[in-house]
Short mmCIF file of N, CA, C and O in Angstrom, two decimals:
data_model
loop_
_atom_site.label_atom_id
_atom_site.label_comp_id
_atom_site.label_asym_id
_atom_site.label_seq_id
_atom_site.Cartn_x
_atom_site.Cartn_y
_atom_site.Cartn_z
N MET Y 1 67.86 -43.84 60.11
CA MET Y 1 66.84 -43.06 60.76
C MET Y 1 65.89 -42.44 59.75
O MET Y 1 64.72 -42.30 60.01
N LEU Y 2 66.39 -42.06 58.60
CA LEU Y 2 65.58 -41.43 57.57
C LEU Y 2 64.60 -42.43 56.95
O LEU Y 2 63.47 -42.06 56.63
N LYS Y 3 65.02 -43.70 56.82
CA LYS Y 3 64.15 -44.71 56.21
C LYS Y 3 62.87 -44.92 57.01
O LYS Y 3 61.80 -44.99 56.41
N PRO Y 4 62.88 -45.02 58.35
CA PRO Y 4 61.62 -45.20 59.08
C PRO Y 4 60.68 -44.00 58.92
O PRO Y 4 59.47 -44.16 58.84
N VAL Y 5 61.24 -42.80 58.86
CA VAL Y 5 60.40 -41.60 58.70
C VAL Y 5 59.74 -41.59 57.32
O VAL Y 5 58.55 -41.32 57.18
N VAL Y 6 60.52 -41.93 56.30
CA VAL Y 6 59.98 -41.97 54.93
C VAL Y 6 58.93 -43.06 54.84
O VAL Y 6 57.87 -42.86 54.23
N ALA Y 7 59.17 -44.21 55.46
CA ALA Y 7 58.22 -45.32 55.42
C ALA Y 7 56.92 -44.93 56.13
O ALA Y 7 55.82 -45.20 55.64
N ALA Y 8 57.03 -44.26 57.27
CA ALA Y 8 55.84 -43.82 58.01
C ALA Y 8 55.05 -42.80 57.21
O ALA Y 8 53.82 -42.85 57.14
N LEU Y 9 55.75 -41.87 56.60
CA LEU Y 9 55.10 -40.86 55.77
C LEU Y 9 54.38 -41.50 54.59
O LEU Y 9 53.26 -41.12 54.24
N ALA Y 10 55.00 -42.50 53.97
CA ALA Y 10 54.39 -43.21 52.84
C ALA Y 10 53.11 -43.91 53.28
O ALA Y 10 52.10 -43.90 52.57
N LEU Y 11 53.13 -44.53 54.47
CA LEU Y 11 51.92 -45.20 54.98
C LEU Y 11 50.80 -44.19 55.26
O LEU Y 11 49.63 -44.45 54.97
N ILE Y 12 51.16 -43.06 55.82
CA ILE Y 12 50.15 -42.03 56.12
C ILE Y 12 49.52 -41.54 54.82
O ILE Y 12 48.31 -41.43 54.71
N LEU Y 13 50.36 -41.25 53.84
CA LEU Y 13 49.84 -40.76 52.56
C LEU Y 13 49.00 -41.82 51.86
O LEU Y 13 47.98 -41.50 51.24
N ALA Y 14 49.41 -43.06 51.95
CA ALA Y 14 48.65 -44.15 51.33
C ALA Y 14 47.28 -44.28 51.99
O ALA Y 14 46.26 -44.50 51.32
N GLY Y 15 47.24 -44.11 53.31
CA GLY Y 15 45.96 -44.18 54.02
C GLY Y 15 45.04 -43.04 53.66
O GLY Y 15 43.82 -43.18 53.62
N CYS Y 16 45.58 -41.88 53.36
CA CYS Y 16 44.77 -40.71 52.99
C CYS Y 16 44.29 -40.77 51.56
O CYS Y 16 43.33 -40.11 51.20
N ALA Y 17 44.98 -41.55 50.72
CA ALA Y 17 44.64 -41.57 49.30
C ALA Y 17 43.22 -42.07 49.06
O ALA Y 17 42.58 -41.66 48.12
N GLY Y 18 42.71 -42.93 49.92
CA GLY Y 18 41.36 -43.47 49.74
C GLY Y 18 40.28 -42.53 50.21
O GLY Y 18 39.11 -42.75 49.95
N HIS Y 19 40.61 -41.48 50.92
CA HIS Y 19 39.63 -40.55 51.45
C HIS Y 19 39.69 -39.23 50.70
O HIS Y 19 40.71 -38.58 50.67
N GLU Y 20 38.58 -38.91 50.07
CA GLU Y 20 38.53 -37.62 49.36
C GLU Y 20 38.08 -36.55 50.32
O GLU Y 20 37.26 -36.79 51.20
N ALA Y 21 38.60 -35.38 50.13
CA ALA Y 21 38.14 -34.24 50.92
C ALA Y 21 36.71 -33.94 50.50
O ALA Y 21 36.34 -34.13 49.35
N PRO Y 22 35.87 -33.52 51.44
CA PRO Y 22 34.50 -33.20 51.06
C PRO Y 22 34.49 -32.09 50.01
O PRO Y 22 35.27 -31.16 50.08
N ARG Y 23 33.63 -32.27 49.05
CA ARG Y 23 33.55 -31.28 47.97
C ARG Y 23 32.42 -30.30 48.25
O ARG Y 23 31.35 -30.68 48.70
N THR Y 24 32.68 -29.07 47.93
CA THR Y 24 31.62 -28.07 47.98
C THR Y 24 30.88 -28.16 46.67
O THR Y 24 31.51 -28.19 45.61
N PRO Y 25 29.54 -28.26 46.72
CA PRO Y 25 28.84 -28.37 45.46
C PRO Y 25 29.11 -27.14 44.60
O PRO Y 25 29.26 -26.05 45.12
N PRO Y 26 29.17 -27.33 43.29
CA PRO Y 26 29.43 -26.18 42.44
C PRO Y 26 28.31 -25.15 42.59
O PRO Y 26 27.15 -25.50 42.70
N ARG Y 27 28.71 -23.92 42.65
CA ARG Y 27 27.75 -22.84 42.83
C ARG Y 27 26.98 -22.63 41.54
O ARG Y 27 27.56 -22.45 40.48
N SER Y 28 25.67 -22.65 41.64
CA SER Y 28 24.83 -22.45 40.46
C SER Y 28 24.27 -21.05 40.47
O SER Y 28 23.62 -20.63 41.41
N ASP Y 29 24.54 -20.35 39.41
CA ASP Y 29 24.03 -19.00 39.29
C ASP Y 29 22.75 -18.98 38.46
O ASP Y 29 22.23 -17.90 38.17
N ALA Y 30 22.25 -20.14 38.09
CA ALA Y 30 21.06 -20.21 37.23
C ALA Y 30 19.87 -19.51 37.86
O ALA Y 30 19.16 -18.76 37.19
N GLY Y 31 19.65 -19.74 39.14
CA GLY Y 31 18.53 -19.10 39.83
C GLY Y 31 18.69 -17.60 39.91
O GLY Y 31 17.74 -16.84 39.72
N GLU Y 32 19.92 -17.16 40.15
CA GLU Y 32 20.18 -15.72 40.21
C GLU Y 32 20.00 -15.08 38.85
O GLU Y 32 19.46 -13.97 38.74
N LEU Y 33 20.43 -15.77 37.80
CA LEU Y 33 20.26 -15.24 36.45
C LEU Y 33 18.79 -15.17 36.07
O LEU Y 33 18.33 -14.19 35.47
N ALA Y 34 18.03 -16.21 36.42
CA ALA Y 34 16.60 -16.22 36.14
C ALA Y 34 15.90 -15.08 36.87
O ALA Y 34 15.06 -14.38 36.30
N ALA Y 35 16.27 -14.87 38.14
CA ALA Y 35 15.67 -13.78 38.92
C ALA Y 35 16.01 -12.42 38.31
O ALA Y 35 15.15 -11.53 38.25
N ALA Y 36 17.22 -12.26 37.83
CA ALA Y 36 17.62 -11.00 37.20
C ALA Y 36 16.82 -10.76 35.91
O ALA Y 36 16.37 -9.65 35.64
N ARG Y 37 16.62 -11.83 35.14
CA ARG Y 37 15.81 -11.70 33.92
C ARG Y 37 14.37 -11.36 34.28
O ARG Y 37 13.73 -10.52 33.66
N GLY Y 38 13.86 -12.02 35.34
CA GLY Y 38 12.50 -11.75 35.79
C GLY Y 38 12.33 -10.33 36.28
O GLY Y 38 11.29 -9.69 36.03
N GLU Y 39 13.35 -9.81 36.94
CA GLU Y 39 13.28 -8.42 37.40
C GLU Y 39 13.22 -7.47 36.20
O GLU Y 39 12.47 -6.49 36.21
N ARG Y 40 13.99 -7.78 35.15
CA ARG Y 40 13.95 -6.94 33.95
C ARG Y 40 12.57 -6.99 33.28
O ARG Y 40 12.04 -5.97 32.84
N ILE Y 41 11.98 -8.18 33.24
CA ILE Y 41 10.64 -8.32 32.66
C ILE Y 41 9.65 -7.49 33.48
O ILE Y 41 8.83 -6.74 32.92
N ALA Y 42 9.73 -7.61 34.79
CA ALA Y 42 8.84 -6.85 35.67
C ALA Y 42 9.06 -5.34 35.51
O ALA Y 42 8.10 -4.57 35.50
N ALA Y 43 10.31 -4.93 35.35
CA ALA Y 43 10.61 -3.51 35.20
C ALA Y 43 10.00 -2.96 33.91
O ALA Y 43 9.48 -1.84 33.88
N VAL Y 44 10.02 -3.77 32.86
CA VAL Y 44 9.50 -3.32 31.57
C VAL Y 44 7.97 -3.40 31.51
O VAL Y 44 7.31 -2.50 31.01
N THR Y 45 7.40 -4.49 32.03
CA THR Y 45 5.96 -4.71 31.85
C THR Y 45 5.09 -4.30 33.03
O THR Y 45 3.89 -4.09 32.85
N CYS Y 46 5.67 -4.18 34.22
CA CYS Y 46 4.85 -4.00 35.41
C CYS Y 46 5.15 -2.74 36.22
O CYS Y 46 4.27 -2.22 36.92
N ALA Y 47 6.38 -2.26 36.15
CA ALA Y 47 6.81 -1.19 37.05
C ALA Y 47 6.15 0.15 36.79
O ALA Y 47 6.17 1.02 37.66
N SER Y 48 5.54 0.35 35.64
CA SER Y 48 4.87 1.62 35.41
C SER Y 48 3.62 1.75 36.29
O SER Y 48 3.16 2.86 36.55
N CYS Y 49 3.11 0.62 36.80
CA CYS Y 49 1.94 0.64 37.69
C CYS Y 49 2.26 0.11 39.09
O CYS Y 49 1.76 0.64 40.08
N HIS Y 50 3.05 -0.97 39.17
CA HIS Y 50 3.30 -1.67 40.43
C HIS Y 50 4.67 -1.34 41.01
O HIS Y 50 5.64 -1.17 40.26
N ALA Y 51 4.74 -1.29 42.33
CA ALA Y 51 6.05 -1.31 43.00
C ALA Y 51 6.51 -2.75 42.89
O ALA Y 51 5.85 -3.66 43.38
N ILE Y 52 7.62 -2.97 42.20
CA ILE Y 52 8.02 -4.35 41.91
C ILE Y 52 9.05 -4.89 42.89
O ILE Y 52 9.37 -6.08 42.86
N SER Y 53 9.58 -4.05 43.77
CA SER Y 53 10.59 -4.53 44.71
C SER Y 53 9.95 -4.72 46.09
O SER Y 53 8.74 -4.60 46.25
N GLY Y 54 10.78 -4.97 47.06
CA GLY Y 54 10.31 -5.20 48.42
C GLY Y 54 9.96 -3.93 49.18
O GLY Y 54 9.58 -3.99 50.34
N GLN Y 55 10.05 -2.79 48.51
CA GLN Y 55 9.73 -1.54 49.19
C GLN Y 55 9.17 -0.53 48.19
O GLN Y 55 9.20 -0.76 47.00
N GLY Y 56 8.67 0.56 48.69
CA GLY Y 56 8.16 1.63 47.85
C GLY Y 56 6.67 1.50 47.57
O GLY Y 56 6.05 0.48 47.86
N THR Y 57 6.11 2.57 47.03
CA THR Y 57 4.70 2.57 46.71
C THR Y 57 4.54 2.40 45.20
O THR Y 57 5.42 2.74 44.42
N SER Y 58 3.41 1.88 44.82
CA SER Y 58 3.12 1.69 43.40
C SER Y 58 2.84 3.03 42.75
O SER Y 58 2.14 3.86 43.33
N PRO Y 59 3.35 3.25 41.54
CA PRO Y 59 3.05 4.49 40.83
C PRO Y 59 1.55 4.69 40.61
O PRO Y 59 1.06 5.81 40.62
N LEU Y 60 0.83 3.59 40.40
CA LEU Y 60 -0.62 3.63 40.27
C LEU Y 60 -1.20 3.12 41.59
O LEU Y 60 -1.02 1.95 41.94
N PRO Y 61 -1.87 3.99 42.36
CA PRO Y 61 -2.30 3.60 43.71
C PRO Y 61 -3.11 2.31 43.79
O PRO Y 61 -2.98 1.55 44.75
N GLU Y 62 -3.94 2.02 42.78
CA GLU Y 62 -4.74 0.79 42.86
C GLU Y 62 -3.98 -0.47 42.44
O GLU Y 62 -4.50 -1.57 42.51
N ALA Y 63 -2.74 -0.31 42.00
CA ALA Y 63 -1.90 -1.46 41.61
C ALA Y 63 -1.15 -1.95 42.85
O ALA Y 63 -0.30 -1.26 43.39
N THR Y 64 -1.47 -3.15 43.27
CA THR Y 64 -0.88 -3.72 44.48
C THR Y 64 0.62 -3.91 44.31
O THR Y 64 1.07 -4.44 43.29
N PRO Y 65 1.42 -3.50 45.29
CA PRO Y 65 2.87 -3.75 45.22
C PRO Y 65 3.15 -5.26 45.17
O PRO Y 65 2.44 -6.05 45.79
N PHE Y 66 4.17 -5.62 44.43
CA PHE Y 66 4.55 -7.04 44.32
C PHE Y 66 4.77 -7.68 45.68
O PHE Y 66 4.43 -8.84 45.88
N ARG Y 67 5.36 -6.97 46.63
CA ARG Y 67 5.65 -7.56 47.94
C ARG Y 67 4.37 -8.00 48.64
O ARG Y 67 4.37 -8.96 49.41
N GLU Y 68 3.25 -7.32 48.37
CA GLU Y 68 1.97 -7.73 48.95
C GLU Y 68 1.36 -8.88 48.15
O GLU Y 68 0.76 -9.79 48.73
N ILE Y 69 1.51 -8.84 46.84
CA ILE Y 69 0.97 -9.92 46.01
C ILE Y 69 1.59 -11.26 46.39
O ILE Y 69 0.88 -12.25 46.54
N VAL Y 70 2.93 -11.28 46.58
CA VAL Y 70 3.58 -12.56 46.88
C VAL Y 70 3.25 -13.05 48.29
O VAL Y 70 3.43 -14.24 48.57
N ARG Y 71 2.78 -12.18 49.14
CA ARG Y 71 2.35 -12.61 50.47
C ARG Y 71 0.91 -13.09 50.46
O ARG Y 71 0.52 -13.91 51.28
N ARG Y 72 0.12 -12.60 49.55
CA ARG Y 72 -1.30 -12.97 49.46
C ARG Y 72 -1.53 -14.27 48.70
O ARG Y 72 -2.48 -15.00 48.98
N TYR Y 73 -0.72 -14.51 47.68
CA TYR Y 73 -0.96 -15.63 46.79
C TYR Y 73 0.24 -16.55 46.73
O TYR Y 73 1.37 -16.08 46.62
N PRO Y 74 0.02 -17.86 46.76
CA PRO Y 74 1.14 -18.78 46.57
C PRO Y 74 1.72 -18.59 45.17
O PRO Y 74 1.00 -18.31 44.21
N LEU Y 75 3.03 -18.75 45.07
CA LEU Y 75 3.69 -18.52 43.79
C LEU Y 75 3.21 -19.47 42.70
O LEU Y 75 3.17 -19.10 41.53
N ASP Y 76 2.80 -20.68 43.07
CA ASP Y 76 2.30 -21.59 42.04
C ASP Y 76 0.98 -21.09 41.45
O ASP Y 76 0.71 -21.28 40.27
N ARG Y 77 0.16 -20.40 42.25
CA ARG Y 77 -1.07 -19.81 41.70
C ARG Y 77 -0.74 -18.64 40.78
O ARG Y 77 -1.39 -18.45 39.76
N LEU Y 78 0.27 -17.86 41.15
CA LEU Y 78 0.69 -16.77 40.28
C LEU Y 78 1.25 -17.32 38.97
O LEU Y 78 1.00 -16.77 37.90
N GLU Y 79 1.99 -18.42 39.08
CA GLU Y 79 2.54 -19.05 37.89
C GLU Y 79 1.42 -19.47 36.94
O GLU Y 79 1.49 -19.26 35.73
N GLU Y 80 0.36 -20.05 37.50
CA GLU Y 80 -0.80 -20.44 36.68
C GLU Y 80 -1.45 -19.23 36.04
O GLU Y 80 -1.82 -19.25 34.87
N ALA Y 81 -1.58 -18.15 36.81
CA ALA Y 81 -2.19 -16.94 36.28
C ALA Y 81 -1.36 -16.37 35.13
O ALA Y 81 -1.90 -15.93 34.11
N PHE Y 82 -0.03 -16.40 35.28
CA PHE Y 82 0.83 -15.94 34.20
C PHE Y 82 0.65 -16.81 32.96
O PHE Y 82 0.60 -16.32 31.83
N ALA Y 83 0.53 -18.11 33.16
CA ALA Y 83 0.40 -19.04 32.03
C ALA Y 83 -0.93 -18.87 31.31
O ALA Y 83 -1.01 -18.98 30.09
N GLU Y 84 -1.98 -18.59 32.08
CA GLU Y 84 -3.31 -18.43 31.48
C GLU Y 84 -3.47 -17.06 30.85
O GLU Y 84 -4.39 -16.85 30.07
N GLY Y 85 -2.61 -16.14 31.20
CA GLY Y 85 -2.71 -14.77 30.69
C GLY Y 85 -3.37 -13.88 31.71
O GLY Y 85 -4.54 -14.06 32.02
N LEU Y 86 -2.62 -12.97 32.24
CA LEU Y 86 -3.18 -12.03 33.21
C LEU Y 86 -4.11 -11.09 32.47
O LEU Y 86 -3.72 -10.40 31.55
N VAL Y 87 -5.35 -11.09 32.88
CA VAL Y 87 -6.33 -10.26 32.22
C VAL Y 87 -6.63 -9.03 33.05
O VAL Y 87 -6.73 -7.93 32.54
N THR Y 88 -6.75 -9.19 34.34
CA THR Y 88 -7.03 -8.05 35.19
C THR Y 88 -6.43 -8.23 36.56
O THR Y 88 -6.32 -9.33 37.07
N GLY Y 89 -5.99 -7.19 37.11
CA GLY Y 89 -5.47 -7.16 38.47
C GLY Y 89 -5.99 -5.89 39.09
O GLY Y 89 -6.35 -5.83 40.25
N HIS Y 90 -6.03 -4.89 38.27
CA HIS Y 90 -6.64 -3.60 38.61
C HIS Y 90 -7.26 -3.07 37.33
O HIS Y 90 -6.94 -3.56 36.24
N PRO Y 91 -8.18 -2.12 37.41
CA PRO Y 91 -8.93 -1.71 36.22
C PRO Y 91 -8.08 -1.28 35.02
O PRO Y 91 -8.46 -1.55 33.88
N ALA Y 92 -6.96 -0.66 35.24
CA ALA Y 92 -6.15 -0.17 34.12
C ALA Y 92 -5.16 -1.20 33.60
O ALA Y 92 -4.41 -0.92 32.66
N MET Y 93 -5.17 -2.40 34.16
CA MET Y 93 -4.16 -3.39 33.79
C MET Y 93 -4.44 -3.98 32.41
O MET Y 93 -5.50 -4.55 32.18
N PRO Y 94 -3.47 -3.87 31.51
CA PRO Y 94 -3.65 -4.47 30.19
C PRO Y 94 -3.46 -5.98 30.27
O PRO Y 94 -2.85 -6.49 31.21
N PRO Y 95 -3.98 -6.72 29.28
CA PRO Y 95 -3.76 -8.18 29.29
C PRO Y 95 -2.30 -8.49 28.96
O PRO Y 95 -1.69 -7.83 28.13
N PHE Y 96 -1.76 -9.49 29.64
CA PHE Y 96 -0.39 -9.93 29.39
C PHE Y 96 -0.39 -11.40 29.10
O PHE Y 96 -1.09 -12.17 29.74
N VAL Y 97 0.42 -11.80 28.13
CA VAL Y 97 0.66 -13.21 27.84
C VAL Y 97 2.17 -13.39 27.86
O VAL Y 97 2.90 -12.70 27.15
N PHE Y 98 2.63 -14.31 28.71
CA PHE Y 98 4.07 -14.54 28.87
C PHE Y 98 4.44 -15.91 28.33
O PHE Y 98 3.67 -16.86 28.43
N ARG Y 99 5.64 -16.01 27.76
CA ARG Y 99 6.19 -17.30 27.35
C ARG Y 99 6.57 -18.09 28.61
O ARG Y 99 6.79 -17.51 29.67
N ALA Y 100 6.69 -19.39 28.48
CA ALA Y 100 7.02 -20.25 29.62
C ALA Y 100 8.33 -19.83 30.28
O ALA Y 100 8.43 -19.79 31.51
N SER Y 101 9.34 -19.50 29.48
CA SER Y 101 10.63 -19.10 30.06
C SER Y 101 10.50 -17.78 30.81
O SER Y 101 11.14 -17.58 31.85
N GLU Y 102 9.66 -16.88 30.33
CA GLU Y 102 9.43 -15.61 31.03
C GLU Y 102 8.72 -15.84 32.36
O GLU Y 102 9.03 -15.19 33.36
N ILE Y 103 7.78 -16.77 32.36
CA ILE Y 103 7.07 -17.10 33.60
C ILE Y 103 8.05 -17.65 34.62
O ILE Y 103 8.02 -17.25 35.79
N ASP Y 104 8.92 -18.56 34.20
CA ASP Y 104 9.93 -19.11 35.11
C ASP Y 104 10.79 -18.00 35.70
O ASP Y 104 11.08 -17.98 36.90
N ASP Y 105 11.18 -17.05 34.85
CA ASP Y 105 12.02 -15.95 35.31
C ASP Y 105 11.26 -15.03 36.26
O ASP Y 105 11.79 -14.59 37.28
N LEU Y 106 10.00 -14.74 35.94
CA LEU Y 106 9.19 -13.90 36.83
C LEU Y 106 9.01 -14.56 38.20
O LEU Y 106 9.11 -13.90 39.23
N ILE Y 107 8.74 -15.86 38.20
CA ILE Y 107 8.57 -16.57 39.47
C ILE Y 107 9.88 -16.56 40.26
O ILE Y 107 9.88 -16.35 41.47
N ALA Y 108 11.00 -16.74 39.59
CA ALA Y 108 12.30 -16.67 40.27
C ALA Y 108 12.50 -15.29 40.88
O ALA Y 108 12.99 -15.17 42.02
N TYR Y 109 12.11 -14.24 40.18
CA TYR Y 109 12.22 -12.89 40.73
C TYR Y 109 11.26 -12.70 41.91
O TYR Y 109 11.64 -12.15 42.95
N LEU Y 110 10.02 -13.16 41.76
CA LEU Y 110 9.06 -13.00 42.85
C LEU Y 110 9.49 -13.75 44.10
O LEU Y 110 9.19 -13.31 45.22
N GLU Y 111 10.21 -14.85 43.94
CA GLU Y 111 10.75 -15.55 45.11
C GLU Y 111 11.72 -14.66 45.86
O GLU Y 111 11.77 -14.68 47.09
N THR Y 112 12.49 -13.84 45.14
CA THR Y 112 13.42 -12.93 45.83
C THR Y 112 12.66 -11.82 46.53
O THR Y 112 13.05 -11.40 47.61
N VAL Y 113 11.57 -11.36 45.92
CA VAL Y 113 10.76 -10.32 46.57
C VAL Y 113 10.12 -10.88 47.83
O VAL Y 113 10.10 -10.22 48.88
N LYS Y 114 9.64 -12.11 47.74
CA LYS Y 114 9.01 -12.75 48.89
C LYS Y 114 10.00 -12.96 50.03
O LYS Y 114 9.64 -12.87 51.21
N ALA Y 115 11.24 -13.22 49.69
CA ALA Y 115 12.26 -13.48 50.70
C ALA Y 115 12.77 -12.21 51.39
O ALA Y 115 13.38 -12.29 52.44
N GLU Y 116 12.50 -11.06 50.79
CA GLU Y 116 12.96 -9.81 51.40
C GLU Y 116 12.21 -9.56 52.70
O GLU Y 116 11.03 -9.88 52.80
N PRO Y 117 12.91 -8.98 53.70
CA PRO Y 117 12.23 -8.72 54.99
C PRO Y 117 11.16 -7.67 54.88
O PRO Y 117 11.15 -6.85 54.04
#
């Protein structure tokens, strides 16, 4: 009686051996890390004038909050502006030149601001 059960179990296991369980893709934190770096860049270079998160008012009234900027302009246009060097956004805005990696990080952060309700 034990032999038929063992034989049946062996056949079932053999049939399952060819089928892999679906894999969950590995979780990538690269985007989250880039956004965190971009937030730090924004905090250091922009937050003294702009509201850089999805809420709050800008410390400098004529400096548009980031949440409004990302709704007004496509991120690829902002990326180009960062690459060309931001010269003016409001009268008191100093010129900024960002490295390519900083631009990528800023855009990753702005995507999170844009996604906020």
